[in-house]
Amino acid sequence: MNIPVLLHPHQCFLKGLLRTPFRRYHFILHSRTHLGLGGPCARPSDSLGLPCTKWMLLSNGLKRQLCVQTTLKEHTEGLSDKEQRLVDKLYTGLIQGQRACLAEAITLIESTHHRKKELAQVLLQKVLVYHKEQEQLNKGKPRAFRVGLSGPPGAGKSTFIEYFGKMLTERGHKLSVLAVDPSSCTSGGVGQSEFAVADMVDMFVLLLPPAGGDELQGIKRGIIEMADLVAITKSDGDLVVPARRIQAEYVSALKLLRKRSEVWRPKVVRISSRTGEGIAEMWDKMREFQDLMLASGELTSRRQKQQKIWMWNLIQESVLELFRTHPTVRGQIPLLERKVLSGALSPGLAADLLLKAFKAETNEM
């Protein structure tokens, strides 16, 4: 069987990478973030080479119909021989599991250069087509299980990943891990970025240390609600008793939260990455989750919703960037920001003025 990878939402390539499962690889997400970091920084390509516009004269007037064609032929028409060789090399290396090609592909996808962004989309589309073919051969079932790991600093995420990964590879599984640690020296709370993490994975796992009160004040209720599994770490030695207490508290708390799945009720387990206690049982719970979600169709539905969310997030980021860099708007932003800061202008009026300037210029084009 295949296993997930530990990934983090602040990598610019992440959204594209997550819709690019590699053969016999899974993805788990490792996240340690603070509230000010925001969401993923992935940006869409300015031109995917996809749109095909048709005009149709109907009884109620002229209507515009957008026909999106996603054939690889259209994707690759504008590539030079050198670019085509690069895409082919990376594609072949990715589906064969070559680490060097994976690293090079990540660099390409993270690039903000206009042309490289287009090449990255061509590469991602090729891998997506391959992935769909592999799923069909696998009777429509996903070939990767994506698990997101999150938790506050000191929860023992890195130690858990090491022990958990070794256990899985010893059992013959293949595991991919992407671990990024952008925690702040001033704030280590779990927050906004974890919502982005949960929108990228099949299962969201929250790791918590056997502590409470001030030590867990950064854990937001919304994050707890999104957890499919809560693991109380460091449950060994003198910490066994507090770990049991925290486990009981979260078992009670989860019963009061909104139910996210028709077939799965979030579980709370105790684990120790030092002794290994509970980790095999935790993996059994994760497998149980995967089986139930697959059988019910919820896993497929969750992935489809994520694809839609990613699409609109990318559109919003792209439109905002277009707005900010528009010549007319860009020139007025500093002045209006100063007026808003001084109290001379309301935020709403300033926004209206910028939007009107943008619309006026756009209508003239």
Coordinates of C-alpha atoms in Angstrom, one line a residue:
M1 CA 0.0 0.0 0.0
N2 CA 1.0 3.6 -0.5
I3 CA 1.4 6.2 2.3
P4 CA 1.0 10.0 2.6
V5 CA 3.6 12.8 2.9
L6 CA 4.2 15.5 5.5
L7 CA 3.7 18.8 3.7
H8 CA 3.3 22.5 4.7
P9 CA 0.9 25.0 3.1
H10 CA 3.3 27.9 2.9
Q11 CA 5.2 26.3 0.1
C12 CA 4.3 28.1 -3.2
F13 CA 4.3 24.8 -5.1
L14 CA 2.1 23.0 -2.6
K15 CA -1.3 23.3 -4.2
G16 CA -0.1 22.2 -7.6
L17 CA 2.0 19.4 -6.0
L18 CA -1.0 18.0 -4.0
R19 CA -3.0 17.5 -7.2
T20 CA 0.0 15.7 -8.6
P21 CA 0.2 12.4 -6.7
F22 CA 3.2 10.3 -7.7
R23 CA 3.1 6.6 -8.2
R24 CA 3.0 4.8 -4.9
Y25 CA 3.5 7.9 -2.9
H26 CA 1.2 9.4 -0.3
F27 CA 1.2 12.8 1.3
I28 CA 1.1 13.8 5.0
L29 CA 1.2 17.4 6.0
H30 CA 3.4 18.7 8.8
S31 CA 2.5 22.1 10.0
R32 CA 3.8 24.3 12.8
T33 CA 2.6 27.9 12.2
H34 CA 1.6 31.1 13.8
L35 CA -1.4 33.2 13.4
G36 CA 0.2 35.9 11.2
L37 CA 1.5 33.7 8.4
G38 CA -1.6 33.5 6.4
G39 CA -2.5 30.9 3.8
P40 CA -0.7 29.2 0.9
C41 CA 1.2 31.4 -1.4
A42 CA 0.6 29.4 -4.5
R43 CA -0.3 31.5 -7.5
P44 CA -1.8 30.4 -10.8
S45 CA -0.3 30.7 -14.2
D46 CA -1.3 33.8 -16.1
S47 CA -2.0 31.7 -19.2
L48 CA -2.8 28.0 -19.2
G49 CA -3.4 27.8 -22.9
L50 CA -6.8 26.3 -22.2
P51 CA -9.7 28.7 -23.1
C52 CA -11.6 28.3 -26.3
T53 CA -14.4 30.9 -26.7
K54 CA -17.5 30.4 -28.7
W55 CA -20.2 33.0 -29.5
M56 CA -23.8 31.7 -29.9
L57 CA -26.8 33.7 -31.1
L58 CA -29.8 32.6 -29.1
S59 CA -33.4 33.8 -29.0
N60 CA -32.7 35.9 -25.9
G61 CA -29.7 37.6 -27.5
L62 CA -26.0 37.1 -27.9
K63 CA -24.5 34.9 -25.2
R64 CA -20.9 33.9 -24.7
Q65 CA -20.1 30.3 -23.9
L66 CA -16.7 29.4 -22.6
C67 CA -15.5 26.0 -23.8
V68 CA -12.4 24.8 -21.8
Q69 CA -10.4 22.2 -23.6
T70 CA -7.7 20.4 -21.5
T71 CA -5.9 18.3 -24.1
L72 CA -2.1 17.9 -23.7
K73 CA -1.8 18.9 -27.4
E74 CA -3.1 22.4 -26.7
H75 CA -0.9 22.7 -23.6
T76 CA 2.3 21.9 -25.5
E77 CA 1.7 23.8 -28.8
G78 CA 3.7 26.8 -27.7
L79 CA 6.7 25.0 -26.2
S80 CA 10.1 25.3 -27.8
D81 CA 12.1 22.1 -28.3
K82 CA 14.2 22.9 -25.2
E83 CA 11.1 23.5 -23.1
Q84 CA 9.5 20.3 -24.3
R85 CA 12.5 18.3 -23.4
L86 CA 12.6 19.8 -19.9
V87 CA 8.9 19.0 -19.3
D88 CA 9.3 15.5 -20.7
K89 CA 12.4 14.9 -18.5
L90 CA 10.7 16.1 -15.4
Y91 CA 7.5 14.2 -16.1
T92 CA 9.3 10.9 -16.7
G93 CA 11.4 11.4 -13.6
L94 CA 8.4 12.2 -11.4
I95 CA 6.3 9.2 -12.4
Q96 CA 9.4 7.0 -11.8
G97 CA 10.0 8.5 -8.3
Q98 CA 13.3 10.2 -9.1
R99 CA 14.2 12.6 -6.3
A100 CA 16.3 14.9 -8.4
C101 CA 13.4 15.4 -10.8
L102 CA 11.1 16.1 -7.9
A103 CA 13.4 18.7 -6.5
E104 CA 13.8 20.4 -10.0
A105 CA 10.0 20.2 -10.5
I106 CA 9.4 21.9 -7.1
T107 CA 11.8 24.7 -8.1
L108 CA 10.0 25.2 -11.4
I109 CA 6.5 25.2 -9.8
E110 CA 7.7 27.7 -7.1
S111 CA 9.1 30.1 -9.7
T112 CA 7.3 33.4 -10.2
H113 CA 8.7 33.9 -13.7
H114 CA 5.9 34.1 -16.2
R115 CA 7.2 31.5 -18.7
K116 CA 8.3 29.1 -16.0
K117 CA 4.8 29.3 -14.4
E118 CA 3.4 28.2 -17.8
L119 CA 5.8 25.3 -18.0
A120 CA 4.9 24.3 -14.5
Q121 CA 1.2 24.1 -15.4
V122 CA 2.0 22.0 -18.5
L123 CA 4.0 19.6 -16.3
L124 CA 1.2 19.5 -13.7
Q125 CA -1.4 18.8 -16.3
K126 CA 0.7 15.9 -17.7
V127 CA 1.1 14.4 -14.3
L128 CA -2.6 14.9 -13.6
V129 CA -3.5 12.9 -16.7
Y130 CA -1.2 10.1 -15.7
H131 CA -2.6 10.1 -12.2
K132 CA -6.2 9.8 -13.5
E133 CA -5.1 6.9 -15.7
Q134 CA -3.5 5.2 -12.7
E135 CA -6.7 5.6 -10.7
Q136 CA -8.7 4.0 -13.4
L137 CA -6.4 1.0 -13.3
N138 CA -6.9 1.0 -9.6
K139 CA -10.7 0.7 -9.9
G140 CA -11.2 4.4 -9.4
K141 CA -9.6 4.4 -5.9
P142 CA -6.9 7.0 -5.0
R143 CA -3.4 5.7 -5.1
A144 CA -2.3 8.1 -2.4
F145 CA -3.5 8.8 1.2
R146 CA -2.9 12.3 2.2
V147 CA -2.6 13.0 5.9
G148 CA -2.1 16.5 7.4
L149 CA -0.2 16.7 10.7
S150 CA -0.4 19.8 12.9
G151 CA 0.1 20.9 16.4
P152 CA 1.7 23.6 18.7
P153 CA 5.4 23.8 19.2
G154 CA 6.6 21.2 21.6
A155 CA 4.0 18.7 20.6
G156 CA 6.6 16.3 19.3
K157 CA 5.7 16.4 15.6
S158 CA 9.2 15.8 14.3
T159 CA 9.9 12.9 16.7
F160 CA 6.5 11.4 15.7
I161 CA 7.2 11.7 12.0
E162 CA 10.6 10.0 12.4
Y163 CA 9.2 7.0 14.4
F164 CA 6.0 6.8 12.3
G165 CA 7.9 6.9 9.0
K166 CA 10.3 4.2 10.0
M167 CA 7.4 2.0 11.2
L168 CA 5.6 2.4 7.8
T169 CA 8.7 1.8 5.7
E170 CA 9.6 -1.3 7.7
R171 CA 6.1 -2.6 6.8
G172 CA 6.8 -2.2 3.1
H173 CA 5.0 1.1 2.6
K174 CA 6.4 4.0 0.5
L175 CA 6.3 7.3 2.3
S176 CA 6.9 10.9 1.1
V177 CA 7.4 13.6 3.6
L178 CA 7.5 17.4 3.1
A179 CA 8.2 19.1 6.5
V180 CA 8.4 22.8 6.8
D181 CA 8.7 24.7 10.0
P182 CA 7.8 28.4 9.7
S183 CA 7.0 28.9 13.4
S184 CA 7.4 32.4 14.8
C185 CA 9.7 33.3 17.7
T186 CA 7.0 35.5 19.0
S187 CA 3.9 33.4 18.4
G188 CA 3.7 29.6 18.2
G189 CA -0.1 29.3 18.2
V190 CA -1.9 27.0 15.7
G191 CA -4.2 29.1 13.5
Q192 CA -5.1 30.3 10.0
S193 CA -2.6 28.1 8.0
E194 CA -4.0 24.9 9.5
F195 CA -7.3 25.6 7.8
A196 CA -5.4 25.7 4.5
V197 CA -3.7 22.4 5.5
A198 CA -7.0 20.7 6.1
D199 CA -8.2 21.7 2.6
M200 CA -5.3 19.8 1.1
V201 CA -5.5 16.4 2.7
D202 CA -7.7 13.4 3.1
M203 CA -7.3 13.2 6.9
F204 CA -6.3 16.0 9.4
V205 CA -4.5 14.9 12.5
L206 CA -3.9 17.1 15.4
L207 CA -1.0 16.3 17.8
L208 CA -1.2 17.8 21.3
P209 CA 1.2 17.6 24.2
P210 CA -0.1 16.4 27.6
A211 CA -0.6 20.0 28.9
G212 CA -3.4 22.4 29.1
G213 CA -4.3 26.0 30.1
D214 CA -1.8 28.6 28.8
E215 CA 0.3 26.0 27.0
L216 CA -2.6 25.2 24.6
Q217 CA -4.2 28.6 24.4
G218 CA -3.1 28.9 20.8
I219 CA -5.3 26.0 19.7
K220 CA -8.4 27.4 18.1
R221 CA -11.7 25.7 18.5
G222 CA -12.1 25.7 14.7
I223 CA -8.9 23.6 14.4
I224 CA -10.3 21.1 16.9
E225 CA -13.5 20.9 14.9
M226 CA -11.5 20.1 11.7
A227 CA -9.5 17.2 13.3
D228 CA -10.3 13.7 12.2
L229 CA -7.9 12.3 14.8
V230 CA -6.4 13.8 17.9
A231 CA -3.2 12.3 19.3
I232 CA -2.0 13.1 22.8
T233 CA 1.8 12.8 22.5
K234 CA 4.6 12.0 25.1
S235 CA 2.3 9.6 26.9
D236 CA 5.1 7.9 28.9
G237 CA 6.8 8.1 32.3
D238 CA 5.5 10.8 34.5
L239 CA 3.4 12.3 31.7
V240 CA 1.1 9.2 31.4
V241 CA -1.3 10.6 34.0
P242 CA -1.7 14.1 32.5
A243 CA -1.9 12.5 29.1
R244 CA -4.9 10.4 30.2
R245 CA -6.5 13.4 31.7
I246 CA -6.1 15.4 28.5
Q247 CA -7.4 12.5 26.4
A248 CA -10.5 12.3 28.5
E249 CA -11.1 16.0 28.2
Y250 CA -10.8 16.0 24.4
V251 CA -13.0 12.9 24.1
S252 CA -15.8 14.8 26.0
A253 CA -15.1 18.0 24.0
L254 CA -15.3 16.3 20.6
K255 CA -18.8 14.9 21.4
L256 CA -20.1 18.5 21.6
L257 CA -18.6 19.6 18.3
R258 CA -20.3 19.7 14.9
K259 CA -20.2 16.3 13.1
R260 CA -18.1 16.6 9.9
S261 CA -18.7 13.1 8.6
E262 CA -21.6 10.7 8.4
V263 CA -19.4 7.6 8.8
W264 CA -16.5 8.8 11.1
R265 CA -16.5 10.1 14.6
P266 CA -13.1 11.8 15.5
K267 CA -11.0 9.7 17.9
V268 CA -8.6 10.7 20.6
V269 CA -5.5 8.4 21.2
R270 CA -2.4 8.5 23.4
I271 CA 1.0 7.9 21.8
S272 CA 4.6 7.9 22.7
S273 CA 7.3 8.4 20.1
R274 CA 9.9 7.4 22.7
T275 CA 8.5 4.0 23.5
G276 CA 6.3 3.5 20.5
E277 CA 3.2 3.0 22.6
G278 CA 0.0 3.6 20.7
I279 CA 1.5 4.5 17.3
A280 CA 0.7 1.2 15.6
E281 CA -2.9 1.5 17.0
M282 CA -3.0 5.1 15.7
W283 CA -2.1 3.8 12.2
D284 CA -4.9 1.3 12.5
K285 CA -7.3 4.2 13.2
M286 CA -6.0 6.0 10.2
R287 CA -6.5 3.0 8.0
E288 CA -10.0 2.5 9.4
F289 CA -10.8 6.2 8.5
Q290 CA -9.5 5.7 5.0
D291 CA -11.6 2.5 4.4
L292 CA -14.8 4.0 5.8
M293 CA -14.4 7.3 3.8
L294 CA -13.6 5.4 0.6
A295 CA -16.6 3.0 1.0
S296 CA -19.0 5.9 1.7
G297 CA -17.7 8.1 -1.1
E298 CA -16.9 10.9 1.3
L299 CA -13.2 10.8 0.5
T300 CA -13.9 11.3 -3.2
S301 CA -16.4 14.1 -2.4
R302 CA -13.9 15.8 0.0
R303 CA -11.2 15.8 -2.7
Q304 CA -13.6 17.2 -5.3
K305 CA -14.6 20.1 -2.9
Q306 CA -10.9 20.8 -2.3
Q307 CA -10.2 21.1 -6.0
K308 CA -13.0 23.7 -6.2
I309 CA -11.7 25.6 -3.2
W310 CA -8.2 25.6 -4.6
M311 CA -9.4 26.9 -8.0
W312 CA -11.3 29.8 -6.4
N313 CA -8.5 30.6 -4.0
L314 CA -6.1 30.9 -7.0
I315 CA -8.5 33.1 -8.9
Q316 CA -8.9 35.4 -5.9
E317 CA -5.1 35.7 -5.5
S318 CA -4.7 36.3 -9.2
V319 CA -7.4 38.9 -9.4
L320 CA -6.1 40.7 -6.3
E321 CA -2.6 40.8 -7.8
L322 CA -4.0 42.2 -11.1
F323 CA -5.9 44.8 -9.2
R324 CA -2.9 45.9 -7.1
T325 CA -0.5 46.1 -10.1
H326 CA -3.0 48.0 -12.3
P327 CA -1.2 51.3 -13.3
T328 CA -4.1 53.6 -12.3
V329 CA -4.9 51.7 -9.0
R330 CA -1.2 51.3 -8.1
G331 CA -0.7 55.1 -8.3
Q332 CA -3.6 55.9 -6.0
I333 CA -3.0 53.2 -3.3
P334 CA -0.3 55.1 -1.3
L335 CA -2.4 58.3 -1.1
L336 CA -5.6 56.6 -0.1
E337 CA -3.9 54.4 2.4
R338 CA -2.5 57.5 4.1
K339 CA -5.9 59.1 4.2
V340 CA -7.4 56.0 5.7
L341 CA -4.6 55.8 8.4
S342 CA -5.1 59.5 9.3
G343 CA -8.9 59.1 9.6
A344 CA -9.6 61.5 6.7
L345 CA -11.2 58.8 4.6
S346 CA -13.3 55.7 5.6
P347 CA -12.0 52.3 4.5
G348 CA -15.2 51.7 2.5
L349 CA -15.0 54.9 0.5
A350 CA -11.3 54.4 -0.2
A351 CA -12.1 50.9 -1.5
D352 CA -14.9 52.2 -3.7
L353 CA -12.6 54.9 -5.2
L354 CA -10.0 52.3 -6.1
L355 CA -12.6 49.9 -7.5
K356 CA -14.2 52.6 -9.6
A357 CA -10.8 53.6 -11.0
F358 CA -10.1 50.0 -11.8
K359 CA -13.5 49.5 -13.5
A360 CA -13.3 52.7 -15.5
E361 CA -9.9 51.8 -16.9
T362 CA -10.9 48.2 -17.6
N363 CA -14.1 49.3 -19.4
E364 CA -12.0 51.6 -21.7
M365 CA -9.8 48.7 -22.8

